[in-house]
mmCIF file of C-alpha atoms in Angstrom:
data_model
loop_
_atom_site.group_PDB
_atom_site.id
_atom_site.type_symbol
_atom_site.label_atom_id
_atom_site.label_comp_id
_atom_site.label_asym_id
_atom_site.label_seq_id
_atom_site.Cartn_x
_atom_site.Cartn_y
_atom_site.Cartn_z
ATOM 1 C CA GLY R 27 -5.008 -15.602 7.296
ATOM 2 C CA ASN R 28 -6.154 -12.642 4.514
ATOM 3 C CA SER R 29 -3.918 -13.258 1.066
ATOM 4 C CA VAL R 30 -4.790 -11.221 -2.141
ATOM 5 C CA THR R 31 -3.336 -13.127 -5.721
ATOM 6 C CA GLN R 32 -2.587 -11.388 -8.768
ATOM 7 C CA MET R 33 -2.193 -12.551 -12.297
ATOM 8 C CA GLU R 34 1.923 -12.774 -12.866
ATOM 9 C CA GLY R 35 3.289 -9.671 -14.961
ATOM 10 C CA PRO R 36 4.545 -7.849 -16.831
ATOM 11 C CA VAL R 37 1.763 -7.038 -19.053
ATOM 12 C CA THR R 38 2.649 -4.951 -22.225
ATOM 13 C CA LEU R 39 -0.084 -3.767 -24.250
ATOM 14 C CA SER R 40 -0.741 -1.318 -27.107
ATOM 15 C CA GLU R 41 -2.587 1.955 -26.753
ATOM 16 C CA GLU R 42 -6.202 1.809 -26.653
ATOM 17 C CA ALA R 43 -6.070 -2.254 -26.161
ATOM 18 C CA PHE R 44 -8.593 -3.696 -23.590
ATOM 19 C CA LEU R 45 -7.013 -4.536 -20.008
ATOM 20 C CA THR R 46 -7.610 -6.994 -17.630
ATOM 21 C CA ILE R 47 -5.680 -7.584 -14.415
ATOM 22 C CA ASN R 48 -6.861 -10.713 -12.538
ATOM 23 C CA CYS R 49 -7.231 -10.564 -8.543
ATOM 24 C CA THR R 50 -8.310 -13.030 -6.131
ATOM 25 C CA TYR R 51 -8.559 -13.112 -2.493
ATOM 26 C CA THR R 52 -8.959 -15.105 0.739
ATOM 27 C CA ALA R 53 -10.514 -13.486 3.844
ATOM 28 C CA THR R 54 -12.826 -14.270 6.355
ATOM 29 C CA GLY R 55 -15.776 -12.159 6.738
ATOM 30 C CA TYR R 56 -16.236 -9.246 4.557
ATOM 31 C CA PRO R 57 -13.399 -7.443 3.684
ATOM 32 C CA SER R 58 -13.184 -3.912 1.665
ATOM 33 C CA LEU R 59 -11.116 -4.347 -1.856
ATOM 34 C CA PHE R 60 -8.904 -2.080 -3.542
ATOM 35 C CA TRP R 61 -6.995 -1.417 -6.280
ATOM 36 C CA TYR R 62 -3.621 0.786 -5.809
ATOM 37 C CA VAL R 63 -1.573 2.412 -8.596
ATOM 38 C CA GLN R 64 1.946 3.632 -8.288
ATOM 39 C CA TYR R 65 3.452 5.685 -11.178
ATOM 40 C CA PRO R 66 7.025 5.605 -11.461
ATOM 41 C CA GLY R 67 9.094 7.096 -8.849
ATOM 42 C CA GLU R 68 5.714 8.176 -6.839
ATOM 43 C CA GLY R 69 3.927 6.593 -4.121
ATOM 44 C CA LEU R 70 0.843 4.136 -3.960
ATOM 45 C CA GLN R 71 -2.334 6.193 -4.953
ATOM 46 C CA LEU R 72 -5.707 4.730 -4.725
ATOM 47 C CA LEU R 73 -7.464 4.007 -7.746
ATOM 48 C CA LEU R 74 -10.461 2.480 -6.969
ATOM 49 C CA LYS R 75 -12.302 0.594 -4.088
ATOM 50 C CA ALA R 76 -15.452 -1.499 -3.250
ATOM 51 C CA THR R 77 -16.608 -2.162 0.543
ATOM 52 C CA LYS R 78 -19.410 -4.659 -0.338
ATOM 53 C CA ALA R 79 -20.031 -7.485 -2.684
ATOM 54 C CA ASP R 80 -21.390 -6.841 -5.983
ATOM 55 C CA ASP R 81 -20.339 -2.973 -5.533
ATOM 56 C CA LYS R 82 -18.392 -1.588 -8.845
ATOM 57 C CA GLY R 83 -15.667 0.537 -8.046
ATOM 58 C CA SER R 84 -14.504 3.119 -10.898
ATOM 59 C CA ASN R 85 -12.003 5.777 -11.997
ATOM 60 C CA LYS R 86 -10.319 7.161 -14.571
ATOM 61 C CA GLY R 87 -12.108 4.707 -16.807
ATOM 62 C CA PHE R 88 -10.841 1.592 -14.528
ATOM 63 C CA GLU R 89 -13.548 -0.666 -12.995
ATOM 64 C CA ALA R 90 -13.638 -3.635 -10.615
ATOM 65 C CA THR R 91 -16.456 -5.329 -9.285
ATOM 66 C CA TYR R 92 -16.884 -7.051 -5.888
ATOM 67 C CA ARG R 93 -17.520 -10.743 -6.385
ATOM 68 C CA LYS R 94 -17.829 -12.476 -3.540
ATOM 69 C CA GLU R 95 -18.989 -15.862 -5.184
ATOM 70 C CA THR R 96 -15.676 -15.852 -7.166
ATOM 71 C CA THR R 97 -13.732 -13.792 -4.309
ATOM 72 C CA SER R 98 -12.275 -11.726 -7.024
ATOM 73 C CA PHE R 99 -11.915 -7.910 -8.059
ATOM 74 C CA HIS R 100 -10.472 -8.221 -11.502
ATOM 75 C CA LEU R 101 -9.719 -4.744 -13.039
ATOM 76 C CA GLU R 102 -10.631 -3.704 -16.306
ATOM 77 C CA LYS R 103 -10.535 -0.935 -18.556
ATOM 78 C CA GLY R 104 -11.623 -0.568 -22.015
ATOM 79 C CA SER R 105 -8.850 1.218 -24.023
ATOM 80 C CA VAL R 106 -5.302 2.366 -21.840
ATOM 81 C CA GLN R 107 -3.437 5.020 -22.875
ATOM 82 C CA VAL R 108 0.527 5.457 -22.610
ATOM 83 C CA SER R 109 -0.280 7.191 -19.122
ATOM 84 C CA ASP R 110 -1.615 4.190 -17.852
ATOM 85 C CA SER R 111 1.523 2.673 -17.469
ATOM 86 C CA ALA R 112 2.241 1.877 -13.893
ATOM 87 C CA VAL R 113 2.317 -1.006 -10.985
ATOM 88 C CA TYR R 114 -0.799 -1.709 -10.187
ATOM 89 C CA PHE R 115 -1.821 -3.518 -6.626
ATOM 90 C CA CYS R 116 -4.830 -5.349 -5.783
ATOM 91 C CA ALA R 117 -5.758 -5.170 -1.814
ATOM 92 C CA LEU R 118 -7.923 -5.929 0.692
ATOM 93 C CA SER R 119 -8.513 -4.640 4.452
ATOM 94 C CA GLY R 120 -9.743 -7.154 7.159
ATOM 95 C CA ALA R 121 -13.280 -6.476 8.373
ATOM 96 C CA LEU R 122 -12.846 -7.991 11.836
ATOM 97 C CA THR R 123 -10.234 -6.975 13.190
ATOM 98 C CA GLY R 124 -11.087 -3.285 13.567
ATOM 99 C CA ALA R 125 -7.445 -2.359 12.679
ATOM 100 C CA ASN R 126 -8.436 -1.631 8.901
ATOM 101 C CA SER R 127 -5.266 0.421 8.071
ATOM 102 C CA LYS R 128 -3.548 -2.976 7.881
ATOM 103 C CA LEU R 129 -3.849 -3.731 3.928
ATOM 104 C CA THR R 130 -2.817 -6.778 2.541
ATOM 105 C CA PHE R 131 -1.485 -6.195 -0.826
ATOM 106 C CA GLY R 132 -0.912 -8.585 -3.901
ATOM 107 C CA LYS R 133 2.675 -8.514 -5.589
ATOM 108 C CA GLY R 134 1.497 -5.923 -8.099
ATOM 109 C CA ILE R 135 1.774 -6.239 -11.855
ATOM 110 C CA THR R 136 3.461 -3.625 -14.123
ATOM 111 C CA LEU R 137 1.577 -2.531 -17.106
ATOM 112 C CA SER R 138 3.302 -1.150 -20.188
ATOM 113 C CA VAL R 139 1.412 0.727 -22.500
ATOM 114 C CA ARG R 140 2.982 1.228 -25.814
ATOM 115 C CA PRO R 141 2.150 4.061 -28.329
ATOM 116 C CA LYS M 17 -3.135 20.285 0.909
ATOM 117 C CA ALA M 18 0.111 18.938 1.443
ATOM 118 C CA GLY M 19 0.491 14.956 0.907
ATOM 119 C CA VAL M 20 2.487 12.541 3.112
ATOM 120 C CA THR M 21 5.912 13.504 3.435
ATOM 121 C CA GLN M 22 9.013 11.237 3.937
ATOM 122 C CA THR M 23 12.593 11.799 4.753
ATOM 123 C CA PRO M 24 14.998 11.165 3.889
ATOM 124 C CA ARG M 25 13.889 10.181 0.211
ATOM 125 C CA TYR M 26 17.417 8.058 0.058
ATOM 126 C CA LEU M 27 19.897 6.878 2.550
ATOM 127 C CA ILE M 28 23.048 4.251 2.489
ATOM 128 C CA LYS M 29 23.888 2.393 5.452
ATOM 129 C CA THR M 30 26.278 -0.476 6.424
ATOM 130 C CA ARG M 31 25.370 -3.505 8.302
ATOM 131 C CA GLY M 32 24.995 -3.137 12.064
ATOM 132 C CA GLN M 33 24.190 0.418 12.019
ATOM 133 C CA GLN M 34 20.558 1.487 12.838
ATOM 134 C CA VAL M 35 18.581 4.524 10.711
ATOM 135 C CA THR M 36 15.166 6.284 11.729
ATOM 136 C CA LEU M 37 12.628 7.344 8.768
ATOM 137 C CA SER M 38 10.070 9.987 9.436
ATOM 138 C CA CYS M 39 6.857 10.419 8.263
ATOM 139 C CA SER M 40 4.399 13.487 8.056
ATOM 140 C CA PRO M 41 1.093 12.702 7.859
ATOM 141 C CA ILE M 42 -1.729 14.656 5.883
ATOM 142 C CA SER M 43 -2.784 17.518 8.254
ATOM 143 C CA GLY M 44 -5.662 16.083 10.321
ATOM 144 C CA HIS M 45 -5.168 12.358 9.482
ATOM 145 C CA ARG M 46 -4.482 10.713 12.787
ATOM 146 C CA SER M 47 -3.518 7.279 11.643
ATOM 147 C CA VAL M 48 -0.073 6.717 10.179
ATOM 148 C CA SER M 49 0.983 3.072 9.249
ATOM 149 C CA TRP M 50 4.118 1.984 7.867
ATOM 150 C CA TYR M 51 4.966 -0.724 5.039
ATOM 151 C CA GLN M 52 8.105 -2.333 3.465
ATOM 152 C CA GLN M 53 8.371 -2.945 -0.257
ATOM 153 C CA THR M 54 10.709 -4.930 -1.452
ATOM 154 C CA PRO M 55 10.819 -6.846 -5.129
ATOM 155 C CA GLY M 56 10.689 -10.482 -3.522
ATOM 156 C CA GLN M 57 8.046 -9.794 -0.914
ATOM 157 C CA GLY M 58 5.994 -7.085 -2.347
ATOM 158 C CA LEU M 59 4.376 -5.008 0.002
ATOM 159 C CA GLN M 60 4.548 -5.833 3.813
ATOM 160 C CA PHE M 61 2.978 -4.060 6.541
ATOM 161 C CA LEU M 62 5.247 -3.054 9.341
ATOM 162 C CA PHE M 63 2.669 -1.314 12.048
ATOM 163 C CA GLU M 64 0.186 0.984 12.253
ATOM 164 C CA TYR M 65 -0.220 4.098 15.139
ATOM 165 C CA PHE M 66 -2.860 5.920 16.014
ATOM 166 C CA SER M 67 -2.751 8.646 19.063
ATOM 167 C CA GLU M 68 0.324 8.210 19.870
ATOM 168 C CA THR M 69 -0.236 4.335 20.554
ATOM 169 C CA GLN M 70 0.705 1.140 18.260
ATOM 170 C CA ARG M 71 -2.894 -0.357 17.148
ATOM 171 C CA ASN M 72 -1.580 -2.767 14.935
ATOM 172 C CA LYS M 73 1.506 -4.797 14.244
ATOM 173 C CA GLY M 74 2.731 -6.911 11.288
ATOM 174 C CA ASN M 75 5.098 -9.964 11.490
ATOM 175 C CA PHE M 76 8.773 -8.102 11.908
ATOM 176 C CA PRO M 77 11.328 -8.609 14.182
ATOM 177 C CA GLY M 78 11.904 -6.216 17.158
ATOM 178 C CA ARG M 79 14.569 -4.360 15.530
ATOM 179 C CA PHE M 80 11.710 -2.588 13.941
ATOM 180 C CA SER M 81 9.879 0.042 15.866
ATOM 181 C CA GLY M 82 8.060 3.045 15.689
ATOM 182 C CA ARG M 83 6.454 5.780 17.380
ATOM 183 C CA GLN M 84 3.686 8.844 17.246
ATOM 184 C CA PHE M 85 4.175 12.031 18.421
ATOM 185 C CA SER M 86 0.978 14.203 19.421
ATOM 186 C CA ASN M 87 1.166 16.156 15.996
ATOM 187 C CA SER M 88 0.524 12.651 14.401
ATOM 188 C CA ARG M 89 3.913 12.423 12.761
ATOM 189 C CA SER M 90 5.721 9.388 13.069
ATOM 190 C CA GLU M 91 9.169 7.770 12.976
ATOM 191 C CA MET M 92 10.461 4.076 12.212
ATOM 192 C CA ASN M 93 13.805 2.788 13.548
ATOM 193 C CA VAL M 94 15.242 -0.148 12.439
ATOM 194 C CA SER M 95 18.557 -1.131 14.631
ATOM 195 C CA THR M 96 21.248 -3.527 13.731
ATOM 196 C CA LEU M 97 20.370 -3.373 9.783
ATOM 197 C CA GLU M 98 20.856 -6.349 7.641
ATOM 198 C CA LEU M 99 21.395 -6.316 3.917
ATOM 199 C CA GLY M 100 18.161 -7.721 3.848
ATOM 200 C CA ASP M 101 16.347 -4.488 5.027
ATOM 201 C CA SER M 102 17.552 -2.866 2.027
ATOM 202 C CA ALA M 103 13.914 -1.680 0.883
ATOM 203 C CA LEU M 104 11.692 1.146 0.106
ATOM 204 C CA TYR M 105 9.907 2.134 3.324
ATOM 205 C CA LEU M 106 6.391 3.763 2.749
ATOM 206 C CA CYS M 107 4.605 5.655 5.039
ATOM 207 C CA ALA M 108 0.834 6.215 4.512
ATOM 208 C CA SER M 109 -1.737 8.333 6.677
ATOM 209 C CA SER M 110 -5.495 8.001 6.958
ATOM 210 C CA LEU M 111 -8.465 9.377 8.640
ATOM 211 C CA ASP M 112 -10.066 7.599 11.513
ATOM 212 C CA HIS M 113 -13.092 9.232 12.801
ATOM 213 C CA SER M 114 -14.988 6.341 14.258
ATOM 214 C CA GLY M 115 -12.136 3.644 15.038
ATOM 215 C CA ARG M 116 -13.024 1.740 12.031
ATOM 216 C CA LEU M 117 -11.314 2.767 8.786
ATOM 217 C CA THR M 118 -12.045 2.209 5.433
ATOM 218 C CA GLY M 119 -8.450 1.169 3.803
ATOM 219 C CA GLU M 120 -8.394 4.480 1.786
ATOM 220 C CA LEU M 121 -4.458 5.021 2.627
ATOM 221 C CA PHE M 122 -2.357 8.525 1.322
ATOM 222 C CA PHE M 123 1.373 7.034 0.736
ATOM 223 C CA GLY M 124 4.113 9.239 0.911
ATOM 224 C CA GLU M 125 6.933 8.562 -1.973
ATOM 225 C CA GLY M 126 8.936 6.351 0.599
ATOM 226 C CA SER M 127 12.431 6.490 1.610
ATOM 227 C CA ARG M 128 14.743 4.309 -0.036
ATOM 228 C CA LEU M 129 17.328 2.461 2.432
ATOM 229 C CA THR M 130 20.470 0.615 0.816
ATOM 230 C CA VAL M 131 21.890 -1.695 3.392
ATOM 231 C CA LEU M 132 25.582 -2.261 2.459
#
């Protein structure tokens, strides 16, 4: 079955530091890949997505590239801000079942950014 | 445009009781899915409804059930509550024009259930 593996957390960075959050996946076919973010006390929000190999999703300074050869979708940001403190989830949607609202999530990683 | 609304936001129940959670999707969204979020298991898919029909189901026992109404609003029910059912239950809605979704879910803030 489908699975998503995220690096262990939590992660604490200083403001303006470079961020990388690793995500690898296992899936049959050609899934779509997503990063969702959950700010304190809020529901999940879609941060970015990529629907095919070599696509790069980007939003709010965050980027992730769909690498089929390494089955990865690592999240990066060149300079984090305190407001980026949140929980980040990598996810994929299955490409074969037709019921694509079933997302498989990674465990999530908590990012804390210090001023 | 109003977001996904879930009620109640917080509730406390005791073992053996049952609970019903409600979700109002974004206007125009026809698909509603439910997820359970716990510190140990993370986010797990419960089920998805589209046009009042359950279209997909996760690996949860039959105590977990749901339904969708003609206005796309959805409810989920958990019967015979167990301590392990304590979790944040998240509802998400999405557009579905052609039957093939893109995974872009819009989540509510969740209903936090505590079972004592």
